[in-house]
Coordinates of C-alpha atoms in Angstrom, one line a residue:
M13 CA -119.3 9.4 -3.6
T14 CA -115.9 8.2 -2.5
L15 CA -112.8 7.5 -4.6
K16 CA -110.4 5.1 -2.9
T17 CA -106.8 5.2 -4.4
Q18 CA -104.1 2.5 -4.1
R19 CA -100.9 3.7 -2.4
N20 CA -98.4 1.8 -4.8
F21 CA -98.0 1.0 -8.4
T22 CA -97.8 -2.8 -8.6
P23 CA -95.4 -4.3 -11.2
V24 CA -96.8 -6.6 -13.8
G25 CA -94.2 -9.4 -13.8
S26 CA -90.9 -8.8 -12.1
G27 CA -89.9 -5.6 -10.4
D28 CA -90.4 -3.6 -7.3
P29 CA -93.5 -1.6 -6.2
V30 CA -93.4 2.1 -6.9
G31 CA -95.0 4.6 -4.6
A32 CA -98.0 6.4 -6.2
K33 CA -98.6 10.1 -5.6
W34 CA -102.2 11.1 -6.1
V35 CA -103.6 14.6 -6.6
R36 CA -107.0 16.0 -7.6
L37 CA -106.2 18.2 -10.6
D38 CA -109.1 20.6 -10.5
T39 CA -108.4 21.5 -6.9
N40 CA -104.8 20.5 -6.7
Q41 CA -105.5 18.6 -3.4
P42 CA -104.0 15.3 -2.2
P43 CA -106.2 12.5 -0.8
D44 CA -107.1 12.4 2.8
G45 CA -105.5 10.3 5.4
D46 CA -107.2 7.2 4.1
N47 CA -106.0 8.0 0.6
Q48 CA -109.5 8.8 -0.5
F49 CA -111.2 11.7 -2.3
L50 CA -114.9 12.6 -1.4
L51 CA -117.2 13.9 -4.2
A52 CA -120.6 15.7 -3.6
P53 CA -123.6 14.5 -5.7
G54 CA -123.3 15.7 -9.2
E55 CA -119.6 16.8 -8.7
T56 CA -116.9 15.9 -11.3
A57 CA -113.2 15.3 -10.4
T58 CA -110.0 14.5 -12.3
L59 CA -107.4 12.5 -10.5
A60 CA -103.7 12.0 -11.5
A61 CA -101.2 9.4 -10.1
S62 CA -97.4 9.8 -10.6
G63 CA -94.4 7.8 -9.6
T64 CA -90.7 7.3 -10.3
F65 CA -90.0 4.3 -12.5
R66 CA -86.3 3.7 -12.6
T67 CA -86.3 0.6 -14.8
P68 CA -88.3 -0.3 -17.8
G69 CA -91.6 -2.3 -17.2
T70 CA -95.3 -2.1 -16.7
W71 CA -97.0 -1.1 -13.4
E72 CA -100.7 -1.0 -12.4
V73 CA -102.6 1.1 -9.8
V74 CA -106.3 0.7 -8.8
V75 CA -109.0 3.3 -8.1
E76 CA -112.3 2.1 -6.5
V77 CA -115.4 4.2 -7.0
V78 CA -117.8 3.6 -4.0
G79 CA -121.4 4.7 -4.3
S80 CA -124.3 4.7 -1.7
G81 CA -124.9 1.0 -2.0
P82 CA -122.8 -2.1 -2.4
A83 CA -123.8 -2.5 -5.9
A84 CA -122.6 0.9 -6.8
T85 CA -118.8 0.0 -6.2
R86 CA -116.7 0.0 -9.3
R87 CA -113.0 -0.8 -9.8
I88 CA -110.8 1.1 -12.3
V89 CA -107.2 -0.1 -13.2
L90 CA -104.7 2.3 -14.5
A91 CA -101.5 0.9 -16.2
V92 CA -98.2 2.7 -16.7
T93 CA -95.5 1.3 -19.0
R94 CA -91.8 2.6 -18.8
T95 CA -90.0 1.9 -22.0
P96 CA -86.1 1.8 -22.0
P97 CA -84.3 4.9 -23.3
P98 CA -82.5 4.5 -26.6
A99 CA -78.8 3.5 -26.5
I100 CA -76.4 6.3 -27.3
P101 CA -74.4 5.9 -30.6
S102 CA -70.6 5.5 -30.5
T103 CA -70.3 8.6 -32.7
L104 CA -71.9 10.8 -30.0
L105 CA -68.5 12.3 -29.1
A106 CA -66.9 14.1 -32.0
E107 CA -63.5 13.0 -33.1
P108 CA -61.1 15.3 -31.1
R109 CA -58.1 17.1 -32.6
T110 CA -54.6 16.6 -31.2
A111 CA -53.8 19.0 -28.4
R112 CA -50.3 20.4 -28.6
V113 CA -48.6 22.0 -25.6
T114 CA -45.3 23.9 -26.0
L115 CA -43.5 24.5 -22.8
R116 CA -41.8 27.8 -22.0
P117 CA -38.0 28.0 -22.0
L118 CA -37.6 27.4 -18.3
E119 CA -40.5 25.0 -17.8
F120 CA -39.7 21.3 -17.3
G121 CA -43.4 20.1 -17.3
T122 CA -46.9 21.3 -18.1
P123 CA -48.3 24.0 -16.0
L124 CA -51.4 23.7 -13.8
G125 CA -54.9 24.3 -15.2
L126 CA -54.6 23.1 -18.8
E127 CA -57.8 21.6 -20.3
V128 CA -58.9 20.0 -23.6
R129 CA -62.6 20.2 -24.6
L130 CA -64.5 17.4 -26.3
E131 CA -67.9 17.9 -27.9
A132 CA -70.9 15.5 -27.9
R133 CA -73.8 16.1 -30.3
N134 CA -77.2 14.2 -30.4
Q135 CA -77.8 13.9 -34.2
G136 CA -80.8 11.6 -33.6
T137 CA -84.5 12.3 -33.3
Q138 CA -84.9 11.1 -29.7
P139 CA -83.5 12.5 -26.5
L140 CA -80.6 10.6 -24.9
R141 CA -80.0 10.1 -21.2
L142 CA -76.3 10.2 -20.4
K143 CA -74.2 9.2 -17.4
N144 CA -71.2 11.0 -16.2
A145 CA -68.2 11.0 -18.5
T146 CA -65.0 9.2 -17.2
V147 CA -61.4 8.8 -18.2
G148 CA -60.5 5.4 -19.5
Q149 CA -57.1 4.0 -20.4
V150 CA -54.1 6.4 -20.7
S151 CA -51.1 5.5 -22.8
T152 CA -47.9 7.3 -23.6
T153 CA -45.0 7.1 -26.0
S154 CA -42.7 8.7 -23.4
D155 CA -40.7 6.9 -20.7
P156 CA -43.3 4.7 -18.8
A157 CA -41.3 4.9 -15.6
E158 CA -41.3 8.7 -15.8
V159 CA -44.9 9.2 -16.8
S160 CA -46.8 6.4 -14.9
S161 CA -47.4 8.6 -11.9
S162 CA -48.7 11.5 -14.0
T163 CA -51.0 9.7 -16.4
A164 CA -53.4 8.7 -13.6
K165 CA -54.1 12.4 -13.1
F166 CA -56.0 12.9 -16.3
T167 CA -59.5 13.9 -15.0
I168 CA -62.9 15.2 -16.2
S169 CA -62.6 18.7 -14.9
K170 CA -66.0 20.0 -16.3
S171 CA -69.0 18.5 -18.1
D172 CA -72.5 19.4 -19.0
C173 CA -73.3 16.0 -20.5
G174 CA -74.5 14.5 -17.3
S175 CA -78.3 14.7 -18.0
D176 CA -80.8 14.3 -20.9
L177 CA -79.5 15.5 -24.2
R178 CA -82.3 16.6 -26.5
A179 CA -82.3 15.7 -30.2
G180 CA -79.9 18.0 -32.1
A181 CA -78.4 19.4 -28.8
T182 CA -74.7 19.6 -28.0
C183 CA -72.8 19.3 -24.7
R184 CA -69.1 19.7 -23.8
I185 CA -66.6 17.8 -21.7
A186 CA -63.4 19.3 -20.4
L187 CA -60.5 16.9 -20.0
G188 CA -58.0 18.2 -17.4
I189 CA -54.3 17.8 -18.3
P190 CA -52.1 16.9 -15.3
S191 CA -49.4 19.3 -14.3
D192 CA -45.7 18.5 -14.6
L193 CA -46.1 16.3 -17.7
R194 CA -42.7 15.8 -19.4
P195 CA -42.4 16.1 -23.2
G196 CA -44.0 13.2 -24.9
R197 CA -47.3 11.9 -26.6
Y198 CA -50.1 11.0 -24.2
V199 CA -53.4 9.3 -25.3
A200 CA -56.3 9.5 -22.9
E201 CA -59.6 7.7 -23.5
V202 CA -62.8 9.7 -22.7
V203 CA -65.8 7.5 -22.1
L204 CA -69.4 8.9 -22.2
P205 CA -71.9 6.1 -21.3
G206 CA -75.7 6.2 -21.7
E207 CA -78.6 5.3 -19.4
G208 CA -80.0 3.0 -22.1
G209 CA -76.8 1.4 -22.9
G210 CA -74.0 2.0 -25.3
E211 CA -71.1 4.4 -24.9
S212 CA -69.1 6.8 -26.9
V213 CA -65.3 6.5 -26.5
R214 CA -62.8 8.9 -28.0
S215 CA -59.0 9.0 -27.7
Q216 CA -57.7 12.4 -26.9
T217 CA -54.0 12.9 -27.9
V218 CA -52.0 15.4 -26.0
E219 CA -48.5 16.2 -27.3
V220 CA -46.0 18.0 -25.1
R221 CA -42.7 19.4 -26.3
R222 CA -40.1 21.9 -25.1
S223 CA -39.7 25.3 -26.6
A224 CA -37.8 26.1 -29.7
W225 CA -35.5 28.3 -27.5
T226 CA -34.5 25.2 -25.6
A227 CA -33.8 23.3 -28.8
G228 CA -31.7 26.2 -30.2
F229 CA -29.8 26.6 -27.0
T230 CA -29.0 22.9 -26.8
C231 CA -27.7 22.9 -30.3
A232 CA -25.7 26.0 -29.7
F233 CA -24.2 24.4 -26.5
G234 CA -23.4 21.3 -28.5
A235 CA -21.7 23.5 -31.1
L236 CA -19.7 25.2 -28.3
L237 CA -18.6 21.8 -27.1
G238 CA -17.6 20.9 -30.6
A239 CA -15.6 24.2 -30.9
L240 CA -14.0 23.4 -27.6
V241 CA -12.9 19.9 -28.6
S242 CA -11.7 21.1 -32.0
T243 CA -9.7 24.0 -30.5
W244 CA -8.3 21.7 -27.8
R245 CA -7.2 19.1 -30.3
S246 CA -5.7 21.5 -32.8
T247 CA -3.9 24.0 -30.5
G248 CA -4.9 23.8 -26.8
R249 CA -3.4 20.4 -26.0
I250 CA -0.2 21.0 -28.0
R251 CA 0.2 24.4 -26.3
V252 CA -0.3 23.0 -22.8
E253 CA 2.1 20.1 -23.5
A254 CA 4.7 22.6 -24.7
R255 CA 4.2 24.7 -21.6
I256 CA 4.6 21.5 -19.5
L257 CA 8.0 20.8 -21.2
A258 CA 9.0 24.4 -20.5
A259 CA 7.9 24.1 -16.9
E260 CA 9.9 20.9 -16.5
R261 CA 13.0 22.6 -17.7
R262 CA 12.5 25.6 -15.4
R263 CA 12.1 23.3 -12.5
R264 CA 15.2 21.4 -13.5
V265 CA 17.2 24.6 -13.8
S266 CA 15.9 25.7 -10.3
E267 CA 17.0 22.4 -8.8
I268 CA 20.5 22.7 -10.3
M269 CA 20.8 26.3 -9.4
A270 CA 19.9 25.5 -5.7
A271 CA 22.7 22.9 -5.6
A272 CA 25.3 24.8 -7.5
T273 CA 28.4 26.2 -5.6
L274 CA 29.9 28.3 -8.4
Q275 CA 28.3 31.8 -8.4
P276 CA 28.9 32.5 -12.2
A277 CA 27.1 29.2 -12.8
K278 CA 24.2 30.3 -10.6
D279 CA 24.0 33.6 -12.6
A280 CA 24.1 31.7 -15.9
L281 CA 21.3 29.4 -14.7
A282 CA 19.2 32.4 -13.6
S283 CA 19.6 33.9 -17.1
L284 CA 18.6 30.5 -18.7
R285 CA 15.5 30.4 -16.5
E286 CA 14.5 33.9 -17.7
R287 CA 14.8 32.7 -21.3
L288 CA 12.6 29.7 -20.4
E289 CA 10.0 32.1 -18.9
D290 CA 10.1 34.2 -22.1
L291 CA 9.6 31.0 -24.1
D292 CA 6.5 30.2 -21.9
G293 CA 5.0 33.5 -22.8
S294 CA 5.8 32.9 -26.5
I295 CA 4.0 29.5 -26.3
R296 CA 1.0 31.2 -24.7
R297 CA 0.9 33.6 -27.7
G298 CA 0.9 30.8 -30.1
L299 CA 4.6 30.0 -30.9
L300 CA 4.3 26.3 -31.8
P301 CA 6.2 24.1 -31.8
P302 CA 8.8 25.6 -29.5
D303 CA 12.5 25.0 -30.0
F304 CA 14.0 23.8 -26.8
S305 CA 17.4 22.8 -28.3
P306 CA 19.2 26.0 -27.4
H307 CA 18.0 25.8 -23.9
D308 CA 18.8 22.1 -23.5
A309 CA 22.3 22.7 -25.0
R310 CA 23.0 25.6 -22.6
L311 CA 21.8 23.6 -19.6
Q312 CA 23.9 20.6 -20.5
A313 CA 26.9 22.9 -20.9
I314 CA 26.4 24.5 -17.5
I315 CA 25.9 21.0 -15.9
G316 CA 29.2 20.0 -17.5
A317 CA 30.8 23.1 -16.1
L318 CA 29.5 22.4 -12.6
D319 CA 30.6 18.8 -12.8
A320 CA 34.1 19.7 -13.8
Y321 CA 34.3 22.4 -11.2
G322 CA 32.9 20.2 -8.4
A323 CA 35.5 17.5 -9.1
I324 CA 38.5 19.7 -8.1
D325 CA 39.7 21.1 -4.7
L326 CA 40.9 24.6 -5.0
N327 CA 41.8 24.7 -1.3
S328 CA 45.0 23.0 -2.3
P329 CA 47.6 25.6 -3.2
E330 CA 49.3 23.4 -5.7
Q331 CA 46.0 22.5 -7.4
E332 CA 45.0 26.2 -7.4
A333 CA 48.2 27.1 -9.1
A334 CA 48.0 24.3 -11.6
L335 CA 44.2 24.7 -12.5
G336 CA 43.7 28.4 -11.8
S337 CA 43.9 29.4 -15.4
P338 CA 41.2 26.9 -16.8
V339 CA 39.0 27.7 -13.8
K340 CA 39.2 31.4 -14.6
N341 CA 38.4 30.7 -18.2
L342 CA 35.4 28.7 -17.2
Q343 CA 34.1 31.5 -14.9
T344 CA 34.6 34.0 -17.7
A345 CA 32.5 31.8 -20.1
L346 CA 29.7 31.5 -17.5
E347 CA 29.7 35.2 -16.8
N348 CA 29.3 35.8 -20.6
A349 CA 26.3 33.5 -20.6
A350 CA 24.8 35.3 -17.6
R351 CA 25.1 38.7 -19.3
E352 CA 23.8 37.4 -22.7
Q353 CA 20.1 38.2 -23.5
G354 CA 19.8 35.3 -25.9
L355 CA 21.1 31.8 -26.2
K356 CA 23.9 32.1 -28.8
E357 CA 25.5 28.9 -29.9
D358 CA 29.1 30.2 -29.6
V359 CA 28.5 31.2 -26.0
T360 CA 27.2 27.8 -25.2
K361 CA 30.2 26.2 -27.0
G362 CA 32.5 28.5 -25.0
I363 CA 31.1 27.1 -21.7
A364 CA 31.5 23.5 -23.0
D365 CA 35.0 24.1 -24.2
A366 CA 36.1 25.7 -21.0
A367 CA 34.6 22.9 -19.0
G368 CA 36.3 20.3 -21.2
K369 CA 39.6 22.1 -20.8
L370 CA 39.3 22.2 -17.0
R371 CA 38.3 18.5 -17.0
L372 CA 41.3 17.6 -19.2
E373 CA 43.8 19.5 -17.0
A374 CA 42.2 18.1 -13.9
A375 CA 42.7 14.6 -15.3
E376 CA 46.3 15.5 -16.1
F377 CA 46.8 16.8 -12.6
Q378 CA 45.4 13.6 -11.2
T379 CA 47.8 11.6 -13.4
L380 CA 50.7 13.7 -12.1
R381 CA 49.6 13.1 -8.5
E382 CA 49.5 9.3 -9.1
N383 CA 52.9 9.3 -10.6
A384 CA 54.2 11.5 -7.7
L385 CA 52.9 8.9 -5.2
S386 CA 54.7 6.2 -7.2
A387 CA 57.9 8.3 -7.0
D388 CA 57.5 8.8 -3.3
K389 CA 57.2 5.0 -2.9
A390 CA 60.4 4.5 -4.9
L391 CA 62.2 7.2 -2.9
A392 CA 61.0 5.8 0.4
A393 CA 62.3 2.3 -0.5
L394 CA 66.0 3.5 0.1
G395 CA 66.6 4.0 3.7
P396 CA 68.9 7.0 4.8
R397 CA 71.7 4.7 6.0
L398 CA 71.8 2.9 2.7
L399 CA 71.7 6.1 0.8
T400 CA 74.6 7.5 2.9
L401 CA 76.6 4.4 2.4
L402 CA 76.1 4.4 -1.4
Q403 CA 76.8 8.2 -1.9
G404 CA 78.3 8.7 -5.4
T405 CA 77.0 5.4 -6.9
A406 CA 74.4 5.1 -9.7
L407 CA 71.7 4.3 -7.3
A408 CA 72.3 7.3 -5.1
N409 CA 72.5 9.6 -8.2
A410 CA 69.2 8.2 -9.5
W411 CA 67.6 8.8 -6.1
H412 CA 68.7 12.4 -5.9
A413 CA 67.6 13.1 -9.5
L414 CA 64.1 11.8 -8.8
W415 CA 63.9 13.6 -5.5
E416 CA 64.7 16.9 -7.1
A417 CA 62.1 16.4 -9.8
R418 CA 59.5 15.3 -7.2
E419 CA 60.3 18.4 -5.1
H420 CA 59.3 20.7 -8.0
A421 CA 56.6 18.5 -9.6
F422 CA 53.7 20.7 -8.6
P423 CA 53.7 24.5 -9.4
Q424 CA 53.5 26.7 -6.3
P425 CA 51.3 29.7 -6.1
G426 CA 53.2 32.9 -6.8
A427 CA 56.3 31.0 -7.7
E428 CA 58.0 31.5 -11.0
T429 CA 57.1 28.7 -13.4
D430 CA 59.6 26.7 -15.3
G431 CA 57.3 26.6 -18.4
K432 CA 56.7 22.9 -18.1
T433 CA 53.2 21.6 -18.7
L434 CA 51.5 19.0 -16.4
L435 CA 52.1 16.3 -19.1
Q436 CA 55.8 17.1 -19.3
R437 CA 56.1 17.0 -15.5
T438 CA 54.3 13.7 -15.4
A439 CA 56.6 12.3 -18.1
E440 CA 59.7 13.4 -16.2
I441 CA 58.5 11.8 -13.0
Q442 CA 57.7 8.6 -14.8
S443 CA 61.1 8.5 -16.4
L444 CA 63.1 9.2 -13.3
T445 CA 61.0 6.7 -11.2
A446 CA 61.7 4.0 -13.8
A447 CA 65.4 4.9 -13.7
L448 CA 65.5 4.7 -9.9
N449 CA 63.7 1.3 -9.9
E450 CA 66.1 0.0 -12.6
A451 CA 69.2 1.2 -10.6
A452 CA 67.8 -0.4 -7.4
A453 CA 67.5 -3.7 -9.2
A454 CA 71.0 -3.7 -10.7
D455 CA 73.7 -6.2 -9.7
A456 CA 76.0 -3.4 -8.9
V457 CA 74.0 -2.6 -5.7
P458 CA 75.3 -5.5 -3.5
K459 CA 78.8 -5.0 -4.9
D460 CA 78.8 -1.3 -4.0
I461 CA 77.5 -2.1 -0.5
L462 CA 80.2 -4.8 0.0
E463 CA 82.9 -2.5 -1.3
R464 CA 81.9 0.4 1.0
L465 CA 81.6 -1.8 4.0
K466 CA 85.0 -3.3 3.4
E467 CA 86.4 0.3 3.3
R468 CA 84.9 1.0 6.7
A469 CA 85.9 -2.4 8.1
A470 CA 89.5 -1.6 7.1
R471 CA 89.3 1.5 9.3
N472 CA 87.2 -0.2 12.1
P473 CA 87.3 -4.0 11.7
A474 CA 85.4 -5.1 14.8
P475 CA 82.0 -3.6 14.3
Y476 CA 81.9 -3.8 10.5
A477 CA 83.2 -7.4 10.1
P478 CA 79.7 -8.9 10.7
L479 CA 78.2 -6.5 8.2
V480 CA 80.8 -7.4 5.6
K481 CA 79.9 -11.0 6.0
E482 CA 76.2 -10.2 5.5
A483 CA 77.0 -8.1 2.5
E484 CA 78.9 -11.1 1.0
E485 CA 75.9 -13.3 1.5
L486 CA 73.6 -10.7 0.0
A487 CA 75.7 -10.5 -3.1
V488 CA 75.3 -14.2 -3.5
L489 CA 71.5 -14.2 -3.0
W490 CA 70.8 -10.9 -4.8
R491 CA 69.4 -12.3 -8.0
R492 CA 67.2 -14.8 -6.2
L493 CA 65.4 -12.3 -4.0
P494 CA 62.2 -10.5 -5.1
S495 CA 62.7 -6.8 -5.8
R496 CA 61.0 -5.7 -2.5
Q497 CA 63.2 -8.0 -0.4
R498 CA 66.3 -6.8 -2.1
M499 CA 65.9 -3.2 -0.8
E500 CA 64.8 -4.6 2.6
Q501 CA 68.0 -6.7 2.9
A502 CA 70.1 -3.9 1.5
N503 CA 68.8 -1.4 4.1
H504 CA 69.4 -4.0 6.8
V505 CA 73.0 -4.6 5.8
A506 CA 73.7 -0.9 5.6
R507 CA 72.6 -0.3 9.2
T508 CA 74.9 1.4 11.6
P509 CA 76.9 -1.2 13.6
E510 CA 76.6 -1.4 17.3
G511 CA 79.0 0.9 19.2
V512 CA 79.5 3.1 16.1
A513 CA 78.2 6.7 16.3
E514 CA 78.6 8.3 13.0
G515 CA 77.7 12.0 12.6
A516 CA 77.3 11.9 8.9
A517 CA 74.2 13.7 7.8
E518 CA 71.4 11.7 6.3
A519 CA 71.3 12.1 2.7
G520 CA 67.6 11.2 2.6
Q521 CA 65.1 13.9 3.4
Q522 CA 61.5 13.9 4.5
S523 CA 59.3 12.6 1.7
P524 CA 57.0 15.3 0.3
V525 CA 54.1 12.9 0.1
A526 CA 52.2 14.8 2.8
S527 CA 52.3 17.9 0.6
I528 CA 50.6 16.3 -2.4
P529 CA 47.2 17.9 -2.8
V530 CA 44.0 15.9 -2.9
V531 CA 42.5 16.2 -6.4
V532 CA 39.3 14.4 -5.7
P533 CA 38.5 14.5 -1.9
P534 CA 36.2 11.8 -0.5
G535 CA 32.5 12.5 -1.0
S536 CA 33.1 15.3 -3.5
G537 CA 31.2 15.7 -6.7
L538 CA 28.0 17.5 -7.6
T539 CA 24.9 15.6 -6.7
L540 CA 21.8 16.6 -8.7
D541 CA 18.3 15.3 -8.7
F542 CA 17.0 15.2 -12.3
D543 CA 14.0 12.9 -11.6
S544 CA 11.9 15.5 -9.7
L545 CA 10.5 17.6 -12.5
L546 CA 7.7 19.6 -10.8
S547 CA 6.2 23.1 -11.1
G548 CA 7.9 26.3 -12.2
P549 CA 8.0 29.7 -10.6
V550 CA 4.8 31.0 -8.9
R551 CA 4.3 33.9 -11.2
L552 CA 4.2 31.5 -14.2
A553 CA 2.1 28.4 -14.7
A554 CA 3.6 25.8 -12.4
L555 CA 4.2 22.3 -13.7
S556 CA 1.6 20.8 -11.4
E557 CA -1.0 23.4 -12.4
L558 CA -0.3 22.7 -16.1
E559 CA -0.6 19.0 -15.6
R560 CA -3.9 19.4 -13.8
L561 CA -5.0 21.7 -16.6
K562 CA -4.0 19.1 -19.2
S563 CA -5.9 16.3 -17.3
A564 CA -9.0 18.5 -17.0
W565 CA -9.0 19.3 -20.7
D566 CA -8.4 15.6 -21.5
M567 CA -11.4 14.6 -19.5
L568 CA -13.6 17.3 -21.0
A569 CA -12.5 16.5 -24.5
N570 CA -13.0 12.7 -24.1
A571 CA -16.4 13.3 -22.5
A572 CA -17.5 15.5 -25.4
V573 CA -16.2 13.1 -28.0
L574 CA -18.3 10.3 -26.5
L575 CA -21.4 12.3 -27.6
G576 CA -20.5 11.4 -31.1
I577 CA -20.5 13.2 -34.4
G578 CA -23.8 14.2 -36.0
A579 CA -25.3 16.9 -38.1
A580 CA -28.6 18.4 -37.3
A581 CA -30.4 21.8 -37.0
V582 CA -33.2 23.2 -34.9
P583 CA -35.9 22.9 -37.7
L584 CA -35.1 19.2 -38.1
L585 CA -35.1 18.6 -34.4
W586 CA -38.0 20.7 -33.2
V587 CA -40.5 21.6 -36.0
G588 CA -40.8 18.0 -37.2
N589 CA -41.2 16.5 -33.7
P590 CA -44.3 17.6 -31.8
I591 CA -43.1 15.9 -28.7
W592 CA -39.5 17.1 -28.7
G593 CA -37.8 17.5 -25.3
A594 CA -37.3 13.9 -24.1
P595 CA -33.8 13.0 -22.8
S596 CA -33.0 11.3 -26.0
D597 CA -34.0 14.5 -27.9
I598 CA -31.6 16.5 -25.7
V599 CA -28.7 14.1 -26.4
T600 CA -29.5 14.2 -30.1
A601 CA -29.4 18.0 -30.1
L602 CA -26.0 18.0 -28.3
L603 CA -24.7 15.5 -30.8
A604 CA -26.0 17.5 -33.7
G605 CA -24.4 20.8 -32.6
M606 CA -21.1 19.2 -31.6
G607 CA -20.9 17.0 -34.7
T608 CA -21.7 19.9 -37.0
R609 CA -19.0 22.1 -35.3
L610 CA -16.4 19.3 -35.5
A611 CA -17.2 18.7 -39.2
V612 CA -17.0 22.3 -40.1
G613 CA -13.8 22.7 -38.1
S614 CA -12.1 19.8 -39.9
A615 CA -13.2 21.0 -43.3
A616 CA -12.0 24.5 -42.6
R617 CA -8.5 23.4 -41.4
P618 CA -5.9 23.5 -44.1

C-alpha cells in the first residue's frame, strides 16, 4: 500500500500556500523522494503534517491511499485552521513610577548607563504574543532648544517581552536614559504592541535635578554678593571716594612743590603731603568722613605765599632792602609749618598773614616805583641850561628838592635808614612832584627867564639879544601854550648862544631812572597747573588706581543689583522642586541669597 502526500497546504479562500512537512510518527521517517510512504500488507502507520501559518485562515492538505487496484484508491483531506491571537490589553504595562535623578555636585548632566524598568503582566487566561517594545513620543518641560538633541536618545536598552507571554506571567522592559540630560522633567512613551493587535502605552516620567550642595552653594554665593553690595554701598564706596579726594590733594601738592622756587615752601609742602598720607591711612582704617579743611587751608596759605614771593625780584638791591623783612617773616612762617607735626590753625594763619604782609609791602613798593618814574619825568622836563639859567628861582628850588627826595627814595642795602615807611616816601615824592609841576606852570617862569637873559645881554649884548627877543615872545604866549610845550620853549630860549662858551657847571645831574629796580619783571609769576589731578605717591594708592578701583566696584555693584532682591532658602528652592537646576533656578537662587543678605543688612543698620 502506498500513501501519497501533498507537498503544500492549500489555503481555503485567500492566502498563500504553506509548505507541508510530513513525517511517519511510529518510525520518525520522512517520505521518499516522491513524497510517498510504503506500507507492507497488514502494517499500520501514523502520519503527521506540519507547517508555519503566519496569518489567520484555513488550509487543506490531501493524502491519497493507493491499493493494488484502481478501485482501491481513496482520498483523505486534512484541514488546519489558524485562529488570530488575542489582542493585548492597554493595561498590560503597569503604571510606572516617576524616576528621579539627582546629579552630583560637579555633574552638569546625567551620567551614562542609567535605566528605568517597566513591568508587563498578563492578567488574562490566554497567552499573548508580543512585538518588540519601542519608544514613542518624548516631551520635556525644560528648554526645548537645549533638550531636543537629547530626547531622541531614549532607547529600549533591555527587554524580555519580545515573545509569547503566558497567562499570569510577567516580563520587564528597561528604558535607557540618555547621558548628559540637563535638569528638567522628561516624559517618554513606552509602546508595547501585540501580534494580535492592540498596544499598551505608558508614559515614563524622568525628573533630573542638581544636587542640594549646588543649591546651597548658589544661595551662599548670592548672599556673598549681597554682602558685597551692602558693604560697598555703606562703607566701601565712601572710603574709596574719600581716598580719591586725598589722592587728588596729594597730587596737587606734588605739582605745586615741583614748581616752587622757595625752599621753605617746598619743605612745608612736603610736610603737608605727609599729613595727607597719614590721612589716607586713617581713611583705610575707617575714619569717615575725613576732614580736609585743615589741609585745604594750609595748601591755600602756601599757594598764597608762593604767589606773593614769585611776584617780587630780590635781585634788585633796593627791593631786597625794602622787602627783606617781610620775606624773612614769610620764610620763618613756612619753616614753622615744615617742622610742625600737625596742621594747627595758628601756623596756617601765620603763613597767610606773612604772605599778605609781603604782598601789601610789594604793592607799596610798586606804588613808590611808579611815583619815582613820574618824578623822573618831571625832573627830566627841565633841561640843564634852563636849570642853570634859573638858579635861585622857585622853579629851580622845587627841582632840587624833588631831586634830593628822589635820590633817597629807595632804601639801600646796608645803609642807615631814615625811619620812613614806603608809604611816607611815596607821599613825599608825590608832594614834591606836584610842587615841581606847579612851579613849572607858573607865570613867573618866562619872567625869570627874560630877566636873567637881560642881565647876560647887558654884559654881552650881541649873542643874547636874539634870546631876549625870544624870551619876550615866550612871555606873551606863555599862557596859551600847553604845559608840555611851555617847557620845550623854555629850554629852547635858555640855550647857550652861538659864540658863547660858558664853563658853568650843569646844575642838572643824571636821572636815577636807570637805578629803579624792577618790581614785576616780564614773564614773572608762579605758573601752576591745578587741572591735572592724577595719582599720588607710588607707595600709596595712586589716584588712577583708586579711580579704576571705584569703577570696578561700581560695575560689580550695579551688576549684582540687577539680580534683584528676593528672599529664599535652599529647602524652598530644592526640596520642593524635583527638577531644580535649570538656568532660571540658578538665577532664582542667586536672587534669593543676595536679596536676603541685602534685606538683613538694611534691617541691621541703625
